[in-house]
Coordinates of C-alpha atoms in Angstrom, one line a residue:
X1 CA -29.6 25.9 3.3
X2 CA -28.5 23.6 6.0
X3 CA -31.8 21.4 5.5
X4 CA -31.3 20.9 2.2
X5 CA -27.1 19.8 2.4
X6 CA -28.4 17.6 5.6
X7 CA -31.6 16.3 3.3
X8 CA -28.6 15.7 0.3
X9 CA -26.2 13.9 2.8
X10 CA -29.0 11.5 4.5
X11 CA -30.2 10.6 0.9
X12 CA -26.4 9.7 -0.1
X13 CA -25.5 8.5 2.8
X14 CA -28.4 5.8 3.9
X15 CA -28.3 3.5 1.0
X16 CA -24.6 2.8 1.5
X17 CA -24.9 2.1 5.0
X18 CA -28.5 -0.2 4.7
X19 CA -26.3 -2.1 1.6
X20 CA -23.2 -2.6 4.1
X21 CA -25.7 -3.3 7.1
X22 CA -26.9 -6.2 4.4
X23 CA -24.0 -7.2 3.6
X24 CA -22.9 -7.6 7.6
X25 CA -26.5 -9.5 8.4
X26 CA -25.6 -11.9 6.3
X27 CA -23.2 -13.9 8.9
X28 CA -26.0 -13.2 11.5
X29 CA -28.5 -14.7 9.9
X30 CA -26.0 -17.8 8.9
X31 CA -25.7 -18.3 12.2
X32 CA -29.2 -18.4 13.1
X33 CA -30.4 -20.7 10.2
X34 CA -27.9 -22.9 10.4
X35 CA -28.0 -23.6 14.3
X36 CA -31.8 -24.4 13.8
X37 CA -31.7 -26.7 10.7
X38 CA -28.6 -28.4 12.5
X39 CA -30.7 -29.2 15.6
X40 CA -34.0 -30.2 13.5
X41 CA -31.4 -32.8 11.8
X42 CA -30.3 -34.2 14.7
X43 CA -26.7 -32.6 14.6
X44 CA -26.9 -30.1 17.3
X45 CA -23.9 -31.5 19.0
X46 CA -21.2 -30.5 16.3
X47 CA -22.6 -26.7 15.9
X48 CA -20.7 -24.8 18.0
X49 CA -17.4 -26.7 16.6
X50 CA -18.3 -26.1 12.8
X51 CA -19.6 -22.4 13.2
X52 CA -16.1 -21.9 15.0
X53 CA -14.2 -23.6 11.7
X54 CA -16.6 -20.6 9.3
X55 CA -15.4 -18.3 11.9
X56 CA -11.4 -19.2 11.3
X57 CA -11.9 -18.7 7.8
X58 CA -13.8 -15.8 8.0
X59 CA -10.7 -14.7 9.1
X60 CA -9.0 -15.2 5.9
X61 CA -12.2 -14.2 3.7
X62 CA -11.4 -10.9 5.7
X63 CA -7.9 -10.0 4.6
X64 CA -8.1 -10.2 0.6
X65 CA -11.8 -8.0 1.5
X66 CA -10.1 -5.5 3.2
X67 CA -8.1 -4.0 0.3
X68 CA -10.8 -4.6 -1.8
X69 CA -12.9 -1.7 0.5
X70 CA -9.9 0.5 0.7
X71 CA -9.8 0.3 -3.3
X72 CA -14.2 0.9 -3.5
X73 CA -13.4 4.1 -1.4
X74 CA -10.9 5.6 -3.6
X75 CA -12.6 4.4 -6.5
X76 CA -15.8 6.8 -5.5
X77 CA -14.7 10.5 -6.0
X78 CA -13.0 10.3 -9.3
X79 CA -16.2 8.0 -10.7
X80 CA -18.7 10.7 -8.8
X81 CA -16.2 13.6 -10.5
X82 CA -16.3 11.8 -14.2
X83 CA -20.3 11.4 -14.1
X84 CA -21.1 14.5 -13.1
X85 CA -19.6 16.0 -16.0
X86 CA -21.5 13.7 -18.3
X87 CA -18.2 11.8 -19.3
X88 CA -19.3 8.5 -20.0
X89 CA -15.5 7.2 -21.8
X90 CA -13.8 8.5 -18.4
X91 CA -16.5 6.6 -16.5
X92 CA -15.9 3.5 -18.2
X93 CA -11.9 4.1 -18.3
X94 CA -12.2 4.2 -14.0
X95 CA -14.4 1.2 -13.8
X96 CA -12.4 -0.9 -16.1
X97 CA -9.0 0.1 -13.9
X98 CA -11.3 -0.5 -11.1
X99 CA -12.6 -3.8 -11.8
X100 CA -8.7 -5.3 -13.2
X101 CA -7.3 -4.0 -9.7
X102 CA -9.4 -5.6 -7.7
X103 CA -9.0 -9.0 -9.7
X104 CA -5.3 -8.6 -9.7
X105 CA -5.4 -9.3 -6.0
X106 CA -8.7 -11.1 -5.3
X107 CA -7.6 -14.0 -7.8
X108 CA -4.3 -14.4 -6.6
X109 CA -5.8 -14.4 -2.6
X110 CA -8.2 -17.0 -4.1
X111 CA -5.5 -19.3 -5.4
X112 CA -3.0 -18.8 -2.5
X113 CA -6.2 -20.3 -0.2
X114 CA -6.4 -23.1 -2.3
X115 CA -3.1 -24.4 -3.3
X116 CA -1.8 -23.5 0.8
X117 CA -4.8 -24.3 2.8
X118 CA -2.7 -26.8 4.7
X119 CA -0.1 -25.0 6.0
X120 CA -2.0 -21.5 6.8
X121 CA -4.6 -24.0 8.7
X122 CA -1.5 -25.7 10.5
X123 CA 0.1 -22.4 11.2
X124 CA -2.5 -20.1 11.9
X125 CA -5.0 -22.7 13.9
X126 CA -3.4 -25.8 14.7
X127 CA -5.5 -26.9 17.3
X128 CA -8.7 -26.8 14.8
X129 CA -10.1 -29.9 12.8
X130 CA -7.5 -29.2 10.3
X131 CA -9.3 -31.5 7.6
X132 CA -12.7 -29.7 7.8
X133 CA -11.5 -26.2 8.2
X134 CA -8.8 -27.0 5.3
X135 CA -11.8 -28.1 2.1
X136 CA -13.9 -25.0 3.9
X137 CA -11.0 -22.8 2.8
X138 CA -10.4 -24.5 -0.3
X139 CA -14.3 -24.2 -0.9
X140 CA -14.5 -20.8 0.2
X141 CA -11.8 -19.6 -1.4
X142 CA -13.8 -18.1 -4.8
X143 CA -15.9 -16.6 -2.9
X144 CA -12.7 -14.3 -2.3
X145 CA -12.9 -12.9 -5.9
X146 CA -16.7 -12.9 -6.5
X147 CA -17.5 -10.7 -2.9
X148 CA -14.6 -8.5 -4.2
X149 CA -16.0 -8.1 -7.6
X150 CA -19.1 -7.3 -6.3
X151 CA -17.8 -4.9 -3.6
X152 CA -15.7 -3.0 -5.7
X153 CA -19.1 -2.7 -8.6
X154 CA -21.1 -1.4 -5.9
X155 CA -18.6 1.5 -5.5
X156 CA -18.5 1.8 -8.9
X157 CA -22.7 2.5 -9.1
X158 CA -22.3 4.6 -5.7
X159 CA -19.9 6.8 -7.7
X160 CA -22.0 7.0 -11.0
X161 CA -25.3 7.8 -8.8
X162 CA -27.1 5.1 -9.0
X163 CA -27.0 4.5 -5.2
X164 CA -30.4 2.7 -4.9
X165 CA -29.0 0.0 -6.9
X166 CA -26.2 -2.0 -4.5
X167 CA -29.1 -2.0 -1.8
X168 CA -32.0 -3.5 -3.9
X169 CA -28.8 -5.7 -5.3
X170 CA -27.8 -6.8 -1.8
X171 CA -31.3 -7.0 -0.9
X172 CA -32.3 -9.5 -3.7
X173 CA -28.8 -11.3 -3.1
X174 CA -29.6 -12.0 0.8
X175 CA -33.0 -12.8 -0.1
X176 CA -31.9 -15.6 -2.6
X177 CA -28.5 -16.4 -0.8
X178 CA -31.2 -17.3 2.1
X179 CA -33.1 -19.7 0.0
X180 CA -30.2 -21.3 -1.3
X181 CA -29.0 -22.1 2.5
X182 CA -32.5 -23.6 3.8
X183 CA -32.6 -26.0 0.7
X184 CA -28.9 -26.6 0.8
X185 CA -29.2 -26.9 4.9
X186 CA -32.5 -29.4 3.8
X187 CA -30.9 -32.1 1.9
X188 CA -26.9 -31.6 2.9
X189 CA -27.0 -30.7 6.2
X190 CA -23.3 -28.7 7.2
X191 CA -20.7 -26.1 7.0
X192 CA -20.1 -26.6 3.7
X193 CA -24.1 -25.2 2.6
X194 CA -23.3 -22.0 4.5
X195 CA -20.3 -22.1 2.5
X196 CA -21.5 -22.5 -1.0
X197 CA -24.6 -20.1 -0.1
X198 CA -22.0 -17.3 0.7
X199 CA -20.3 -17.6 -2.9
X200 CA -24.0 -17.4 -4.3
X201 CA -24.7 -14.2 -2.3
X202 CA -21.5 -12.6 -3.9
X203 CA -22.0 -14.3 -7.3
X204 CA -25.8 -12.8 -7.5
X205 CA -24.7 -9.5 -6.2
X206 CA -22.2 -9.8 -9.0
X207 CA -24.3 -10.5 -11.8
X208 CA -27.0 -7.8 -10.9
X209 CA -24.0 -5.0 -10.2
X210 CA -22.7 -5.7 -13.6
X211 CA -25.9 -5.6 -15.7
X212 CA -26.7 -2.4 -14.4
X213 CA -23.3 -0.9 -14.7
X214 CA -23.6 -2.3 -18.4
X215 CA -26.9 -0.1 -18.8
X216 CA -25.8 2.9 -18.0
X217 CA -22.3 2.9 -19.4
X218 CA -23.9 1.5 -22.8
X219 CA -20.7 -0.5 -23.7
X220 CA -18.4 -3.2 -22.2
X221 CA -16.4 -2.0 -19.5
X222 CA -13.6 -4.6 -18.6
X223 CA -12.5 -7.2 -21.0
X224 CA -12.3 -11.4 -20.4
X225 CA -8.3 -10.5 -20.3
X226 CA -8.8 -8.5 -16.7
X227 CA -9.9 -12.1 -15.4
X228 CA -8.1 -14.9 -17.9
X229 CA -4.5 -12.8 -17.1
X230 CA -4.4 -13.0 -13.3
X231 CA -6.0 -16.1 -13.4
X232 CA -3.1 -17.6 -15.2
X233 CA -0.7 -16.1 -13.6
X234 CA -2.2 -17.2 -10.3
X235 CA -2.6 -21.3 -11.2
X236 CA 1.4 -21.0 -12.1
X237 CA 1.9 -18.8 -8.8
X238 CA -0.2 -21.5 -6.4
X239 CA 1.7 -24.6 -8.1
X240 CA 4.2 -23.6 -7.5
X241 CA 4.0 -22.4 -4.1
X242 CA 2.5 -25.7 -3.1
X243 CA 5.5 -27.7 -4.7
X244 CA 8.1 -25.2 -3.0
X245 CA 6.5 -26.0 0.5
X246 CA 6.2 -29.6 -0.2
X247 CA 9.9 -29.6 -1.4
X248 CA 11.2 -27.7 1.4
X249 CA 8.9 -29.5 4.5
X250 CA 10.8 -33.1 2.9
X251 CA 14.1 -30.8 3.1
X252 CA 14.2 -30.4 7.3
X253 CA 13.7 -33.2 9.4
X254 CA 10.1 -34.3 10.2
X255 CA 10.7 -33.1 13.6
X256 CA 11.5 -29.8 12.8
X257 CA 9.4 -29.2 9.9
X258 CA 6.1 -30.0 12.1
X259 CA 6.8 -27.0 14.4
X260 CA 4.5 -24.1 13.9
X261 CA 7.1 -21.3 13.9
X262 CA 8.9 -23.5 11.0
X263 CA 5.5 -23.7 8.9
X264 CA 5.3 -20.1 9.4
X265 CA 8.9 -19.1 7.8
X266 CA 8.3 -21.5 5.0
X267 CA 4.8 -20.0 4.2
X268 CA 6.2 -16.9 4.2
X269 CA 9.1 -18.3 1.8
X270 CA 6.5 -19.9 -0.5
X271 CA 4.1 -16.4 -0.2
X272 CA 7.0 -13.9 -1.6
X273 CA 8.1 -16.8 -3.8
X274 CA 4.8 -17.1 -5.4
X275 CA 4.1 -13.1 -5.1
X276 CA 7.1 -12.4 -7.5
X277 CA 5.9 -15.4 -10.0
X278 CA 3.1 -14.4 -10.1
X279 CA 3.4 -10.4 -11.0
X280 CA 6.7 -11.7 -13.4
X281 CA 3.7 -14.2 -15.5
X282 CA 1.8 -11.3 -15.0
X283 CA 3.4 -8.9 -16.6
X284 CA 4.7 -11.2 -19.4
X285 CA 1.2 -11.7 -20.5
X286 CA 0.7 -8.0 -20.7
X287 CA -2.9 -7.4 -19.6
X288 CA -1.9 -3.5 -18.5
X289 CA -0.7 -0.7 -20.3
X290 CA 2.1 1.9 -18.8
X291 CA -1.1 4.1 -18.7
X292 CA -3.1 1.6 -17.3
X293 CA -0.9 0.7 -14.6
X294 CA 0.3 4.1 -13.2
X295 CA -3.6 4.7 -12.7
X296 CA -3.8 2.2 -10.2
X297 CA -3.3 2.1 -6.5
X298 CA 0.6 1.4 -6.1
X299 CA 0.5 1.5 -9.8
X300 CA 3.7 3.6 -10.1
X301 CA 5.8 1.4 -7.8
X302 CA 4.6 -2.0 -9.7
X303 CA 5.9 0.0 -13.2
X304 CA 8.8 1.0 -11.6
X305 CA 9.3 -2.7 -10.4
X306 CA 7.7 -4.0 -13.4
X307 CA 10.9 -1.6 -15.7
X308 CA 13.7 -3.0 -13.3
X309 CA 13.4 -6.5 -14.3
X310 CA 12.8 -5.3 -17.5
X311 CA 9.3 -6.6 -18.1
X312 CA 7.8 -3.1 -19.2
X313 CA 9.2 -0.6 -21.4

């Protein structure tokens, strides 16, 4: 009956919006703790300016997230699919491709906010306090991969049925993340508590996503390789993104290498520089299969990529 489809769809439906409604209070309530433990210390004058600096690189946080939620979606119906048929192997197949995807671009995202910091601060927000705003990117930056992780593992128990879990996750995450903030806000008063308690929040989430993904799979789902791979190829892709924009801003003239539009082309130089390093180490360490890969969003146009320059059979 209609009751009973509209009883079916509120019950799926409410525990994935009250975990993203978590997930979104968490800036609010940021703001609010952090305002009031800024005025008790005496700092009340520099709030508006440092909230503004978590703001810019929310910004950044935002891009790397984005894919990562357009991945958790299309991870869902083929995970719901598998399950409901009782196929455990399958289920652990699609969360394994799920979980190397998402680390194949939160990692690298992670280490092109480190290693570039400077000249995405100096070309996106120049007129910021560059040296704050650049160690809060730096700081923030692996909070990238850990808030992806944890996105994409709450899809994956969503899909499997266990859609109680991400909100009593995310609930137990916000409840320790603010804990973490008030005693980090006590004794180190800044930007950079709200920072480190906003890796804790994903890293919790994380940990609590993964144990019960463990339980009901019943056997390891990715392998250390998913992380140790892009991870490698991602240090060699950020050094040496960070040496190509170093060599090229001592190349042009001071004068012309301080203008914004001339930080943007050689960031974008140093991006696609570092994007094909990093999927060439990549692929040289083969962490994928041809199976593997074609499975994953954009999978067949990285093999076919991947075949030209003759770095997969």
């Amino acid at each position: 009956s209609y009751g009973q489809v509209t009883k079916v769809l509120l019950l799926t439906l409410l525990p994935i919006l009250f975990s993203s409604f978590v997930y979104n209070a968490n800036t609010v309530i940021d703001d609010f703790i952090f305002s009031q433990m800024m005025t008790l210390a005496g700092m009340g004058s520099s709030i508006v300016m440092l909230w503004g600096i978590f703001g810019e690189y929310r910004i950044l946080f935002n891009i790397p997230m984005a894919i990562s939620n357009s991945l958790s979606s299309s991870v869902i119906p083929s995970l719901a699919a598998a399950s409901s048929r009782g196929d455990k192997e399958l289920v652990a197949h699609k969360t394994k491709l799920g979980i190397s995807f998402t680390a194949m671009i939160a990692i690298p995202a992670c280490a092109g906010m480190i290693f570039l910091a400077e000249p995405i601060c100096a070309f996106l927000f120049p007129s910021e306090s560059s040296g704050i705003l650049v160690n809060v990117i730096r700081l923030g930056a692996p909070a990238v991969v850990v808030c992806s992780i944890s996105t994409i593992t709450n899809a994956i128990l969503q899909g499997i049925g266990q859609l109680s879990k991400p909100l009593i996750h995310a609930s137990v995450g916000l409840f320790l993340h603010i804990l973490i903030l008030v005693v980090l806000m006590r004794f180190f008063p800044g930007i950079y508590a709200v920072v480190f308690a906003h890796f804790a929040f994903g890293l919790i989430v994380c940990i609590f996503n993964r144990i019960s993904i463990a339980k009901y799979i019943g056997k390891g789902t990715e392998s250390l390789k998913s992380y140790l791979m892009p991870l490698i190829a991602s240090l060699i892709m950020g050094v040496m993104a960070y040496f190509l924009y170093r060599l090229l801003s001592r190349i042009l003239p001071a004068g012309i290498a301080g203008n914004r539009f001339v930080i943007g082309a050689m960031l974008a130089v140093c991006i696609f520089a570092g994007l094909i390093v990093y999927f060439v180490v990549l692929f040289l360490l083969k962490p994928y299969k041809k199976e593997d890969l074609l499975e994953m969003p954009m999978g067949r146009r990285l093999y076919r990529l991947a075949r030209k320059m003759r770095l997969m059979d």
